[in-house]
Structure formats: structure tokens, C-alpha cells
């Protein structure tokens, strides 16, 4: 939604967000390093570097993967979603430091090519305790790399949304690879049960969060709309919708967001033109419906992005009668002006 | 042995990508995406790793765009 691409497109909010990421990472690394020096004074610089960056990357990965379901469950987490891609690139950077230093530490001393050594120094693929867990980490790192280098909007437009989305769904495959990398790696020789416990807790909470969010979503989709009149469907009471916010209704497989703005109700398609963000989970900022994912904006009365932008979404008719909200799920062409329903 | 062959192929593929970058930035990119007009140098730097990896996709889009222009 920009007239020309910029490298990062920072604004005040994103700067604050990135400030928090930096503060979090620095605090974590400082804590990890001082605790290691305190309790394990034999640890070498390389070991500390390899371990602090790897654990930080895994921690960030858990945060990244829980943001989606958390925001579905509670709007308070919305600020985390905005600019999630910077979290992703940060995670990749730490994972890359871990991977590169591991290769230097464990594979660059012999005279074989370090990459060959990574794959060939251990070929016990049939064994659990001696499994070549590093190749798993390597494949995960490649996936994170591909995601990081395609995180700019340019790629969303030019790789086609399907390719892009598929690529980014691989994050779950990468997550499983990372879990296996740790399970078959350190956990095989580290006697401390803390590793297993932390990783298990992390995975379990991610799975539970995804299940809970999925259930909530299904509930919304399954909601039956019984009262129908002239194509209009009764959806809710008018005062259930907060000012400058929306409620999302799924009628005939279409998700529609009904927004309340300056004592009127407007309905638009729930799917953002940028990356399919849920418009109904955002709010109205400066008179525009603002997508919670990356802040694309649309005018409530016609679903158009304010000029000079060109994005448009479909609009719908809403009626209010005796405080009852009626919605017509037949979409108007994208960007069609609707006058909304007065309250 | 197989791993060496894969590594060499990957290396050649990426080298072609590196050579592709200047041609793409000078001629191709504006055919496939109008939004790049007036973009900063930082933008070109930040997308370049992706151009090196995904050059076949961009090349195909570039050729398609040229064909469409020829029709018009
Ligand atoms: C080229 C890719 C990678 C290589 C060569 C690699 C190598 C290694 C090695 C050798 C260890 C054991 C270190 C030790 O015993 O101190 C390790 C552990 C670990 N790796 Fe990786 N790794 C790679 C990618 C990744 C990625 C992408 C992640 C996660 C984002 C990751 C997360 C971890 C974690 C959490 C541990 C256990 C803590 C530690 O000992 O550092 N690794 N890795
Ligand atoms: S702004 Fe990115 S999905 Fe809506």
C-alpha cells in the first residue's frame, strides 16, 4: 500500500516495536551469558555464543508462533502482531549466528569442505542417540532463510500470494525440524532434564493455543443465522458492536466485518488485500478501518484505501431496525459506496 | 559424492542468480512491478538475496511482461 517501496518502512509504532525486540534480546543474552559464567565457568566463548543464540532463536520462534492464536483469543495481544515479520527476521539472524558458528566450531578444522563435513561426518541416520541432528538444524535454517529474504512486500506481490503463503506455512515444518534437532542433539547427551521440560512445555503450549484458537474460529463460522428477510440476515443487536470496532460474521462461507463508526454501521469483506489479514479484528484509526496485521487502511463507506492507494474490498448492505442488525451477504463490487445504517 | 554434486549445482545456480541481479535491476524490475518507481537504494539491497535465490521466477515474469507489451 505504498507508492514506492522503501527498505523497511519504519514508522513510530514499528520503531517502538523494534526497540522492544532489541531490549528483549539484549536482556536475554546478558542473562544467559552471566548465568553461564556463574555456574559453568569452563564454558568457552564459542560454546556460550552457540548456546545463547540458539536458545534465544527458539524462544523467539515460540513467541512468533503463538502470536496468531493469541490475538484470535484476546485482542490485547494485537500489538504483537503488527510487525511480526521483524520478529521473524530477528529470529532468523540469531539462528544463523548459531548455525554458522556451529559449522565453524565443529566442521571447519578438518580439510574437507565444512558443508560436506556437516553432511558426511556423521551418517548414522538409523540411530537415535547418534543421529546427525545438525542436518535437521541446517534444513530448518534454510527454511527460515527463505522466509527472511522474502519478507519484503515486493515478494508478496511478485512471488504470487499462493507461493508466498505456502513458503510461510513451512514455518511449521521448520519448527518440527528444530524440535527434532534439539531432541536428537543436546538432549541425547545433556543429563539435565530442564532442556526436555522447557521444550516440552513450549511445544505443548503452542499446540494447545492453536487448538483453542481453531475452536473459537469454528464456533463463529458455525453460528446459524435463522431469521432471513429479503436477503437480509439477522446477525446481532446493535449495541454488541463497540464504537470504532467490528464484529465478524461468517455467512455462506464469506466472512464479513460489520464496523461501527460515528453512529453508523458499515459492512465490508473481512479479508485484507495485503496478506489476507482479518479486517474485522482491527479498529478505526483516523476514519479508516485499519488492518491489525500491517496497518493497510480502508474507508468504511466504500471499502477503498484512501488515495493515493488503490486497494479495494467488497462492501455489503446493513440495516438497523429496533436495535437489531440485519446484514445482506450479497457482495457489491469491490469499492462500491454504501451509505451505511444509522443507529 | 551425491552431496558434492548437489553442492556444486546449488553453487552454480546461485552464481547465475548473482549475475542476474544487475540486469534485473537495470531493465527487468520495472516491467514486472510499477511500484518500484522511485524506490530507495535500501529497497534494492534488501530484496537482492531473494533475487539471487528466486531468479527463475522473476525471469519468467519478466519474459511474460515483455510478451504482453509486444501485443499491445
Ligand atoms: C546450519 C544449521 C545448524 C547447525 C550446524 C546447528 C548445530 C548445532 C550444534 C552442533 C548443537 C549442539 C551445540 C552444543 O552442544 O553446544 C546445536 C544445538 C542447538 N541448536 Fe542448532 N544448529 C543449526 C541450526 C539451528 C536452528 C535453525 C535452530 C533454531 C532456531 C537451532 C537450535 C538449537 C538449539 C536450541 C540447540 C540446543 C542448545 C545448544 O546447545 O545450543 N539450531 N545446534
Ligand atoms: S495490512 Fe497486511 S494483511 Fe492487512
Tab-separated table of C-alpha atoms and ligand atoms in Angstrom:
chain	number	residue	atom	x	y	z
A	1	UNK	CA	0.000	0.000	0.000
A	2	UNK	CA	2.876	2.295	-0.713
A	3	UNK	CA	3.510	4.423	-3.762
A	4	UNK	CA	7.143	3.326	-3.888
A	5	UNK	CA	8.951	0.615	-1.964
A	6	UNK	CA	11.238	1.531	0.871
A	7	UNK	CA	13.700	-0.787	2.540
A	8	UNK	CA	11.845	-1.172	5.807
A	9	UNK	CA	9.043	1.357	6.031
A	10	UNK	CA	9.578	2.278	9.639
A	11	UNK	CA	7.040	4.402	11.416
A	12	UNK	CA	6.806	5.407	15.052
A	13	UNK	CA	4.970	2.265	16.105
A	14	UNK	CA	7.360	-0.042	14.297
A	15	UNK	CA	10.319	1.726	15.859
A	16	UNK	CA	8.865	1.177	19.313
A	17	UNK	CA	8.190	-2.447	18.403
A	18	UNK	CA	11.751	-2.960	17.203
A	19	UNK	CA	13.052	-1.235	20.324
A	20	UNK	CA	11.230	-3.823	22.415
A	21	UNK	CA	12.620	-6.674	20.332
A	22	UNK	CA	16.150	-5.328	20.776
A	23	UNK	CA	15.704	-4.803	24.526
A	24	UNK	CA	14.304	-8.316	24.924
A	25	UNK	CA	17.161	-9.935	23.000
A	26	UNK	CA	19.874	-7.980	24.772
A	27	UNK	CA	18.404	-8.763	28.200
A	28	UNK	CA	18.128	-12.440	27.338
A	29	UNK	CA	21.696	-12.679	26.035
A	30	UNK	CA	23.083	-10.763	29.030
A	31	UNK	CA	21.231	-13.038	31.448
A	32	UNK	CA	22.281	-16.195	29.619
A	33	UNK	CA	25.915	-15.183	29.466
A	34	UNK	CA	26.167	-14.093	33.102
A	35	UNK	CA	24.373	-17.204	34.383
A	36	UNK	CA	26.609	-19.461	32.293
A	37	UNK	CA	29.757	-17.733	33.529
A	38	UNK	CA	28.476	-18.013	37.090
A	39	UNK	CA	27.527	-21.694	37.092
A	40	UNK	CA	29.721	-23.151	34.360
A	41	UNK	CA	32.999	-21.310	34.439
A	42	UNK	CA	34.633	-23.762	31.996
A	43	UNK	CA	32.341	-22.762	29.139
A	44	UNK	CA	34.296	-21.364	26.219
A	45	UNK	CA	33.343	-18.239	24.294
A	46	UNK	CA	32.237	-20.312	21.290
A	47	UNK	CA	30.016	-22.567	23.378
A	48	UNK	CA	28.346	-19.591	25.031
A	49	UNK	CA	27.795	-17.937	21.667
A	50	UNK	CA	26.373	-21.113	20.102
A	51	UNK	CA	24.091	-21.851	23.023
A	52	UNK	CA	22.852	-18.349	23.817
A	53	UNK	CA	21.874	-17.572	20.217
A	54	UNK	CA	20.244	-20.972	19.643
A	55	UNK	CA	18.091	-20.793	22.753
A	56	UNK	CA	17.139	-17.186	22.029
A	57	UNK	CA	16.109	-18.178	18.484
A	58	UNK	CA	13.957	-20.991	19.823
A	59	UNK	CA	12.359	-18.670	22.359
A	60	UNK	CA	11.565	-16.112	19.649
A	61	UNK	CA	10.191	-18.880	17.445
A	62	UNK	CA	7.737	-19.830	20.174
A	63	UNK	CA	6.661	-16.216	20.550
A	64	UNK	CA	6.208	-15.854	16.783
A	65	UNK	CA	4.125	-19.000	16.519
A	66	UNK	CA	1.902	-18.089	19.447
A	67	UNK	CA	1.044	-14.564	18.253
A	68	UNK	CA	-1.524	-15.736	15.691
A	69	UNK	CA	-3.686	-17.819	18.052
A	70	UNK	CA	-3.191	-15.398	20.973
A	71	UNK	CA	-4.665	-12.482	19.046
A	72	UNK	CA	-7.575	-14.668	17.950
A	73	UNK	CA	-8.266	-15.459	21.606
A	74	UNK	CA	-7.728	-11.996	23.038
A	75	UNK	CA	-7.452	-8.617	21.323
A	76	UNK	CA	-4.951	-7.414	23.922
A	77	UNK	CA	-2.218	-9.255	22.050
A	78	UNK	CA	-2.882	-7.348	18.849
A	79	UNK	CA	0.143	-5.035	19.188
A	80	UNK	CA	2.404	-8.105	18.962
A	81	UNK	CA	1.013	-9.000	15.560
A	82	UNK	CA	1.812	-5.693	13.979
A	83	UNK	CA	5.280	-6.005	12.505
A	84	UNK	CA	5.596	-9.696	13.296
A	85	UNK	CA	7.918	-10.027	10.335
A	86	UNK	CA	10.670	-8.105	12.123
A	87	UNK	CA	10.472	-10.706	14.869
A	88	UNK	CA	10.875	-13.378	12.204
A	89	UNK	CA	13.923	-11.775	10.651
A	90	UNK	CA	15.449	-11.274	14.122
A	91	UNK	CA	14.839	-14.934	14.931
A	92	UNK	CA	16.498	-15.986	11.685
A	93	UNK	CA	19.524	-13.779	12.409
A	94	UNK	CA	20.180	-15.399	15.772
A	95	UNK	CA	19.583	-18.890	14.360
A	96	UNK	CA	22.054	-18.042	11.588
A	97	UNK	CA	24.726	-16.964	14.094
A	98	UNK	CA	24.202	-20.254	15.928
A	99	UNK	CA	24.345	-22.307	12.718
A	100	UNK	CA	27.353	-20.533	11.239
A	101	UNK	CA	29.351	-20.689	14.458
A	102	UNK	CA	28.476	-24.366	14.893
A	103	UNK	CA	29.781	-25.046	11.412
A	104	UNK	CA	32.955	-23.088	12.178
A	105	UNK	CA	33.382	-24.786	15.540
A	106	UNK	CA	32.660	-28.359	14.508
A	107	UNK	CA	33.407	-28.568	10.806
A	108	UNK	CA	35.989	-26.071	9.679
A	109	UNK	CA	39.039	-27.602	11.328
A	110	UNK	CA	39.488	-30.582	9.041
A	111	UNK	CA	40.474	-30.102	5.436
A	112	UNK	CA	37.139	-31.206	3.974
A	113	UNK	CA	34.701	-28.528	2.908
A	114	UNK	CA	32.684	-27.539	6.021
A	115	UNK	CA	29.355	-28.132	4.253
A	116	UNK	CA	30.435	-31.604	3.147
A	117	UNK	CA	31.622	-32.265	6.657
A	118	UNK	CA	28.231	-31.188	8.024
A	119	UNK	CA	26.527	-33.879	5.961
A	120	UNK	CA	29.184	-36.570	5.880
A	121	UNK	CA	30.980	-36.522	9.226
A	122	UNK	CA	28.036	-38.369	10.742
A	123	UNK	CA	25.791	-40.619	8.686
A	124	UNK	CA	24.117	-42.579	11.474
A	125	UNK	CA	20.654	-41.845	10.191
A	126	UNK	CA	19.402	-45.137	11.649
A	127	UNK	CA	20.476	-44.362	15.194
A	128	UNK	CA	18.658	-42.245	17.764
A	129	UNK	CA	21.438	-41.315	20.212
A	130	UNK	CA	23.959	-40.618	17.433
A	131	UNK	CA	21.564	-39.166	14.863
A	132	UNK	CA	23.124	-36.429	12.686
A	133	UNK	CA	20.886	-33.817	14.243
A	134	UNK	CA	22.857	-30.969	12.698
A	135	UNK	CA	21.439	-31.654	9.233
A	136	UNK	CA	17.953	-31.128	10.690
A	137	UNK	CA	19.035	-27.743	12.031
A	138	UNK	CA	20.553	-26.948	8.644
A	139	UNK	CA	17.326	-27.660	6.764
A	140	UNK	CA	15.335	-25.595	9.276
A	141	UNK	CA	17.793	-22.745	8.858
A	142	UNK	CA	17.373	-22.874	5.055
A	143	UNK	CA	13.590	-22.572	5.506
A	144	UNK	CA	13.977	-19.609	7.866
A	145	UNK	CA	16.429	-18.076	5.396
A	146	UNK	CA	13.962	-18.337	2.514
A	147	UNK	CA	11.265	-16.777	4.686
A	148	UNK	CA	13.515	-13.964	5.857
A	149	UNK	CA	14.692	-12.996	2.367
A	150	UNK	CA	11.132	-12.940	1.027
A	151	UNK	CA	9.610	-10.986	3.888
A	152	UNK	CA	9.505	-7.691	1.946
A	153	UNK	CA	6.182	-6.731	0.328
A	154	UNK	CA	7.867	-6.842	-3.069
A	155	UNK	CA	7.943	-10.632	-2.753
A	156	UNK	CA	4.334	-10.861	-1.725
A	157	UNK	CA	3.419	-9.118	-4.964
A	158	UNK	CA	5.880	-10.885	-7.214
A	159	UNK	CA	6.017	-14.451	-5.947
A	160	UNK	CA	2.206	-14.644	-6.165
A	161	UNK	CA	0.343	-14.855	-2.864
A	162	UNK	CA	-0.081	-18.637	-3.088
A	163	UNK	CA	3.642	-19.353	-3.424
A	164	UNK	CA	4.367	-16.858	-0.682
A	165	UNK	CA	1.790	-18.234	1.697
A	166	UNK	CA	2.923	-21.837	1.083
A	167	UNK	CA	6.504	-20.827	1.753
A	168	UNK	CA	5.477	-19.228	5.006
A	169	UNK	CA	3.426	-22.251	6.065
A	170	UNK	CA	6.722	-24.156	6.009
A	171	UNK	CA	7.494	-22.422	9.287
A	172	UNK	CA	5.638	-25.268	10.976
A	173	UNK	CA	7.801	-27.847	9.221
A	174	UNK	CA	10.842	-25.853	10.289
A	175	UNK	CA	9.566	-25.776	13.855
A	176	UNK	CA	9.264	-29.566	13.906
A	177	UNK	CA	12.781	-29.861	12.470
A	178	UNK	CA	14.097	-27.566	15.215
A	179	UNK	CA	12.391	-29.635	17.913
A	180	UNK	CA	13.938	-32.801	16.443
A	181	UNK	CA	17.304	-31.028	16.145
A	182	UNK	CA	17.260	-30.330	19.868
A	183	UNK	CA	15.699	-33.660	20.900
A	184	UNK	CA	18.193	-35.726	18.912
A	185	UNK	CA	21.029	-33.331	19.677
A	186	UNK	CA	21.745	-31.899	23.106
A	187	UNK	CA	19.019	-33.832	24.855
A	188	UNK	CA	20.797	-37.086	23.967
A	189	UNK	CA	23.887	-36.190	25.988
A	190	UNK	CA	22.817	-33.383	28.310
A	191	UNK	CA	21.703	-35.087	31.502
A	192	UNK	CA	19.875	-32.020	32.782
A	193	UNK	CA	16.114	-32.652	32.421
A	194	UNK	CA	15.464	-28.904	32.197
A	195	UNK	CA	16.056	-28.984	28.418
A	196	UNK	CA	13.391	-31.634	27.835
A	197	UNK	CA	10.974	-29.952	30.205
A	198	UNK	CA	11.294	-26.494	28.680
A	199	UNK	CA	10.972	-27.767	25.133
A	200	UNK	CA	8.043	-29.979	26.034
A	201	UNK	CA	6.232	-27.109	27.789
A	202	UNK	CA	6.873	-24.865	24.795
A	203	UNK	CA	5.533	-27.331	22.234
A	204	UNK	CA	2.566	-28.274	24.387
A	205	UNK	CA	1.519	-24.656	24.887
A	206	UNK	CA	1.812	-23.958	21.165
A	207	UNK	CA	-0.383	-26.933	20.297
A	208	UNK	CA	-2.983	-26.032	22.926
A	209	UNK	CA	-3.073	-22.386	21.805
A	210	UNK	CA	-3.620	-23.400	18.181
A	211	UNK	CA	-6.379	-25.828	19.138
A	212	UNK	CA	-8.168	-23.251	21.309
A	213	UNK	CA	-7.994	-20.574	18.634
A	214	UNK	CA	-9.199	-23.016	15.988
A	215	UNK	CA	-12.157	-23.982	18.133
A	216	UNK	CA	-13.125	-20.365	18.685
A	217	UNK	CA	-12.937	-19.665	14.966
A	218	UNK	CA	-15.076	-22.693	14.137
A	219	UNK	CA	-17.683	-21.538	16.624
A	220	UNK	CA	-18.005	-18.210	14.817
A	221	UNK	CA	-18.218	-19.935	11.443
A	222	UNK	CA	-20.856	-22.379	12.599
A	223	UNK	CA	-23.128	-19.718	14.071
A	224	UNK	CA	-26.538	-20.262	12.476
A	225	UNK	CA	-28.391	-17.291	11.141
A	226	UNK	CA	-32.039	-18.246	11.179
A	227	UNK	CA	-34.020	-15.085	10.614
A	228	UNK	CA	-33.963	-14.157	6.958
A	229	UNK	CA	-35.916	-11.466	5.189
A	230	UNK	CA	-35.476	-10.165	1.656
A	231	UNK	CA	-31.926	-11.451	1.526
A	232	UNK	CA	-31.092	-9.847	4.858
A	233	UNK	CA	-29.954	-11.983	7.781
A	234	UNK	CA	-30.330	-11.065	11.427
A	235	UNK	CA	-26.829	-11.078	12.942
A	236	UNK	CA	-26.783	-9.338	16.341
A	237	UNK	CA	-28.007	-6.461	18.480
A	238	UNK	CA	-26.583	-3.064	17.552
A	239	UNK	CA	-25.088	-2.371	20.972
A	240	UNK	CA	-22.996	-5.535	20.793
A	241	UNK	CA	-20.680	-3.706	18.419
A	242	UNK	CA	-18.343	-1.267	20.150
A	243	UNK	CA	-17.632	2.108	18.630
A	244	UNK	CA	-14.744	2.074	16.092
A	245	UNK	CA	-14.696	-1.718	16.238
A	246	UNK	CA	-16.326	-4.549	14.369
A	247	UNK	CA	-17.911	-7.926	14.736
A	248	UNK	CA	-17.185	-10.624	12.193
A	249	UNK	CA	-19.954	-12.819	10.773
A	250	UNK	CA	-19.467	-15.810	8.564
A	251	UNK	CA	-22.470	-16.197	6.271
A	252	UNK	CA	-22.471	-18.662	3.371
A	253	UNK	CA	-18.722	-19.198	3.759
A	254	UNK	CA	-17.993	-15.472	3.463
A	255	UNK	CA	-16.522	-13.556	6.375
A	256	UNK	CA	-17.986	-10.096	6.693
A	257	UNK	CA	-16.922	-7.393	9.154
A	258	UNK	CA	-19.589	-5.018	10.457
A	259	UNK	CA	-17.979	-1.830	11.728
A	260	UNK	CA	-19.425	0.881	13.915
A	261	UNK	CA	-18.188	4.354	13.056
A	262	UNK	CA	-19.693	7.727	14.043
A	263	UNK	CA	-23.055	6.178	14.960
A	264	UNK	CA	-23.415	4.264	11.729
A	265	UNK	CA	-22.792	0.639	10.798
A	266	UNK	CA	-20.872	-0.361	7.683
A	267	UNK	CA	-20.090	-3.820	6.336
A	268	UNK	CA	-17.042	-4.821	4.321
A	269	UNK	CA	-15.354	-8.070	3.335
A	270	UNK	CA	-13.190	-9.280	6.203
A	271	UNK	CA	-10.119	-10.141	4.124
A	272	UNK	CA	-7.346	-7.558	3.741
A	273	UNK	CA	-5.877	-7.103	0.254
A	274	UNK	CA	-2.369	-7.088	1.620
A	275	UNK	CA	-1.898	-10.541	3.107
A	276	UNK	CA	-5.406	-11.556	3.945
A	277	UNK	CA	-5.409	-10.099	7.452
A	278	UNK	CA	-8.747	-10.133	9.353
A	279	UNK	CA	-10.030	-6.580	8.884
A	280	UNK	CA	-12.792	-7.077	11.453
A	281	UNK	CA	-10.192	-7.621	14.158
A	282	UNK	CA	-8.732	-4.171	13.587
A	283	UNK	CA	-10.199	-0.802	14.508
A	284	UNK	CA	-10.953	2.591	13.022
A	285	UNK	CA	-7.998	4.963	13.024
A	286	UNK	CA	-8.354	8.463	11.514
A	287	UNK	CA	-11.688	7.497	9.999
A	288	UNK	CA	-10.278	4.405	8.286
A	289	UNK	CA	-10.686	0.724	9.022
A	290	UNK	CA	-7.129	-0.263	9.850
A	291	UNK	CA	-5.914	-3.820	9.322
A	292	UNK	CA	-4.455	-5.279	12.512
A	293	UNK	CA	-1.657	-7.054	10.686
A	294	UNK	CA	0.275	-4.310	8.936
A	295	UNK	CA	-1.972	-1.278	9.006
A	296	UNK	CA	-3.451	-1.130	5.488
A	297	UNK	CA	-6.454	1.212	5.598
A	298	UNK	CA	-9.911	1.228	4.011
A	299	UNK	CA	-12.753	3.726	4.194
A	300	UNK	CA	-15.796	2.168	5.896
A	301	UNK	CA	-18.331	3.608	3.449
A	302	UNK	CA	-16.753	2.222	0.255
A	303	UNK	CA	-14.004	-0.244	1.177
A	304	UNK	CA	-11.416	1.790	-0.736
A	305	UNK	CA	-7.956	2.683	0.509
A	306	UNK	CA	-7.622	6.459	0.773
A	307	UNK	CA	-5.740	7.949	-2.213
A	308	UNK	CA	-3.052	7.597	-3.494
A	309	UNK	CA	-3.519	3.924	-2.615
A	310	UNK	CA	-5.588	1.659	-4.830
A	311	UNK	CA	-6.669	-1.323	-2.718
A	312	UNK	CA	-10.417	-2.060	-2.635
A	313	UNK	CA	-12.545	-4.620	-0.823
A	314	UNK	CA	-16.199	-5.612	-1.289
A	315	UNK	CA	-18.944	-3.823	0.612
A	316	UNK	CA	-22.355	-5.056	1.834
A	317	UNK	CA	-25.703	-3.630	2.889
A	318	UNK	CA	-26.584	-3.340	6.573
A	319	UNK	CA	-29.885	-2.366	8.168
A	320	UNK	CA	-30.735	-1.463	11.746
A	321	UNK	CA	-34.269	-1.909	12.972
A	322	UNK	CA	-35.250	-1.760	16.675
A	323	UNK	CA	-31.623	-2.158	17.663
A	324	UNK	CA	-31.433	-5.316	15.528
A	325	UNK	CA	-28.687	-5.548	12.928
A	326	UNK	CA	-29.509	-7.151	9.581
A	327	UNK	CA	-26.849	-7.961	7.040
A	328	UNK	CA	-27.175	-8.814	3.362
A	329	UNK	CA	-24.402	-11.280	2.446
A	330	UNK	CA	-24.527	-10.445	-1.274
A	331	UNK	CA	-21.311	-8.598	-2.037
A	332	UNK	CA	-21.162	-5.396	-4.038
A	333	UNK	CA	-18.233	-4.943	-6.427
A	334	UNK	CA	-15.041	-4.007	-4.628
A	335	UNK	CA	-15.016	-0.346	-3.679
A	336	UNK	CA	-18.776	0.265	-4.125
A	337	UNK	CA	-20.088	3.147	-1.999
A	338	UNK	CA	-22.757	2.140	0.610
A	339	UNK	CA	-24.275	4.725	2.858
A	340	UNK	CA	-24.300	2.559	5.977
A	341	UNK	CA	-27.065	2.168	8.555
A	342	UNK	CA	-27.794	4.917	11.085
A	343	UNK	CA	-28.199	3.851	14.682
B	1	UNK	CA	29.628	-37.913	-3.697
B	2	UNK	CA	25.942	-37.090	-4.210
B	3	UNK	CA	26.252	-34.321	-1.641
B	4	UNK	CA	29.196	-32.805	-3.544
B	5	UNK	CA	27.226	-32.794	-6.776
B	6	UNK	CA	24.240	-31.143	-5.074
B	7	UNK	CA	26.503	-28.522	-3.510
B	8	UNK	CA	28.146	-27.712	-6.836
B	9	UNK	CA	24.781	-27.441	-8.609
B	10	UNK	CA	23.481	-25.156	-5.827
B	11	UNK	CA	26.586	-23.005	-6.145
B	12	UNK	CA	26.217	-22.652	-9.926
B	13	UNK	CA	22.511	-21.847	-9.532
B	14	UNK	CA	23.285	-19.083	-7.035
B	15	UNK	CA	26.131	-17.725	-9.182
B	16	UNK	CA	23.712	-17.330	-12.092
B	17	UNK	CA	21.458	-15.517	-9.630
B	18	UNK	CA	24.254	-13.108	-8.728
B	19	UNK	CA	24.895	-12.367	-12.409
B	20	UNK	CA	21.167	-11.900	-12.946
B	21	UNK	CA	20.850	-9.144	-10.315
B	22	UNK	CA	22.337	-6.167	-12.260
B	23	UNK	CA	20.405	-6.993	-15.459
B	24	UNK	CA	17.216	-7.352	-13.495
B	25	UNK	CA	17.650	-4.072	-11.618
B	26	UNK	CA	18.586	-2.096	-14.726
B	27	UNK	CA	15.995	-3.492	-17.149
B	28	UNK	CA	13.653	-6.139	-15.796
B	29	UNK	CA	12.280	-4.977	-12.487
B	30	UNK	CA	10.259	-2.028	-13.784
B	31	UNK	CA	8.482	-4.269	-16.290
B	32	UNK	CA	7.126	-6.589	-13.645
B	33	UNK	CA	6.270	-4.181	-10.821
B	34	UNK	CA	5.411	-0.493	-11.264
B	35	UNK	CA	5.664	0.180	-7.570
B	36	UNK	CA	9.480	0.117	-7.727
B	37	UNK	CA	9.498	3.543	-9.389
B	38	UNK	CA	11.267	5.931	-7.018
B	39	UNK	CA	12.216	3.223	-4.527
B	40	UNK	CA	15.235	3.746	-2.328
B	41	UNK	CA	18.602	2.013	-2.707
B	42	UNK	CA	17.917	0.263	0.602
B	43	UNK	CA	14.968	-1.462	-1.048
B	44	UNK	CA	17.167	-2.866	-3.816
B	45	UNK	CA	19.706	-4.083	-1.282
B	46	UNK	CA	17.119	-5.732	0.908
B	47	UNK	CA	15.482	-7.690	-1.914
B	48	UNK	CA	18.744	-8.764	-3.555
B	49	UNK	CA	19.238	-12.044	-1.618
B	50	UNK	CA	15.765	-13.022	-2.771
B	51	UNK	CA	16.573	-12.089	-6.382
B	52	UNK	CA	19.661	-14.328	-6.239
B	53	UNK	CA	17.581	-17.259	-4.967
B	54	UNK	CA	14.348	-16.761	-6.913
B	55	UNK	CA	15.800	-15.544	-10.221
B	56	UNK	CA	13.969	-18.118	-12.383
B	57	UNK	CA	10.589	-16.880	-11.096
B	58	UNK	CA	11.482	-13.266	-11.834
B	59	UNK	CA	12.939	-14.116	-15.232
B	60	UNK	CA	9.707	-15.861	-16.188
B	61	UNK	CA	7.623	-12.883	-15.053
B	62	UNK	CA	9.916	-10.529	-16.937
B	63	UNK	CA	9.584	-12.501	-20.186
B	64	UNK	CA	5.832	-12.711	-19.775
B	65	UNK	CA	5.593	-8.955	-19.224
B	66	UNK	CA	7.633	-8.292	-22.375
B	67	UNK	CA	5.384	-10.580	-24.421
B	68	UNK	CA	2.280	-8.807	-23.159
B	69	UNK	CA	3.782	-5.443	-24.041
B	70	UNK	CA	4.534	-6.693	-27.554
B	71	UNK	CA	0.861	-7.479	-28.045
B	72	UNK	CA	-0.276	-4.026	-27.027
C	1	LIG	C1	23.296	-24.887	9.971
C	1	LIG	C2	22.412	-25.071	10.875
C	1	LIG	C3	22.682	-25.575	12.277
C	1	LIG	C4	23.761	-26.249	12.788
C	1	LIG	C5	25.030	-26.696	12.067
C	1	LIG	C6	23.497	-26.457	14.189
C	1	LIG	C7	24.369	-27.111	15.059
C	1	LIG	C8	24.113	-27.325	16.381
C	1	LIG	C9	25.016	-27.981	17.294
C	1	LIG	C10	26.387	-28.503	16.912
C	1	LIG	C11	24.417	-28.019	18.512
C	1	LIG	C12	24.991	-28.572	19.794
C	1	LIG	C13	25.716	-27.433	20.467
C	1	LIG	C14	26.293	-27.795	21.778
C	1	LIG	O1	26.297	-28.954	22.134
C	1	LIG	O2	26.730	-26.849	22.444
C	1	LIG	C15	23.126	-27.389	18.385
C	1	LIG	C16	22.235	-27.227	19.407
C	1	LIG	C17	21.070	-26.486	19.328
C	1	LIG	N1	20.545	-25.903	18.171
C	1	LIG	FE1	21.399	-25.940	16.368
C	1	LIG	N2	22.274	-25.922	14.506
C	1	LIG	C18	21.743	-25.380	13.363
C	1	LIG	C19	20.528	-24.726	13.238
C	1	LIG	C20	19.665	-24.461	14.296
C	1	LIG	C21	18.435	-23.713	14.187
C	1	LIG	C22	17.875	-23.129	12.894
C	1	LIG	C23	17.904	-23.653	15.456
C	1	LIG	C24	16.638	-22.983	15.928
C	1	LIG	C25	16.117	-21.901	15.507
C	1	LIG	C26	18.789	-24.361	16.342
C	1	LIG	C27	18.588	-24.519	17.688
C	1	LIG	C28	19.399	-25.238	18.532
C	1	LIG	C29	19.171	-25.392	19.949
C	1	LIG	C30	18.014	-24.778	20.749
C	1	LIG	C31	20.205	-26.172	20.444
C	1	LIG	C32	20.406	-26.626	21.911
C	1	LIG	C33	21.141	-25.583	22.695
C	1	LIG	C34	22.591	-25.543	22.294
C	1	LIG	O3	23.322	-26.428	22.698
C	1	LIG	O4	22.965	-24.609	21.582
C	1	LIG	N3	19.848	-24.845	15.600
C	1	LIG	N4	22.975	-26.973	17.073
C	2	LIG	S1	-2.152	-4.976	6.300
C	2	LIG	FE1	-1.092	-6.786	5.939
C	2	LIG	S2	-2.707	-8.156	5.907
C	2	LIG	FE2	-3.746	-6.345	6.205
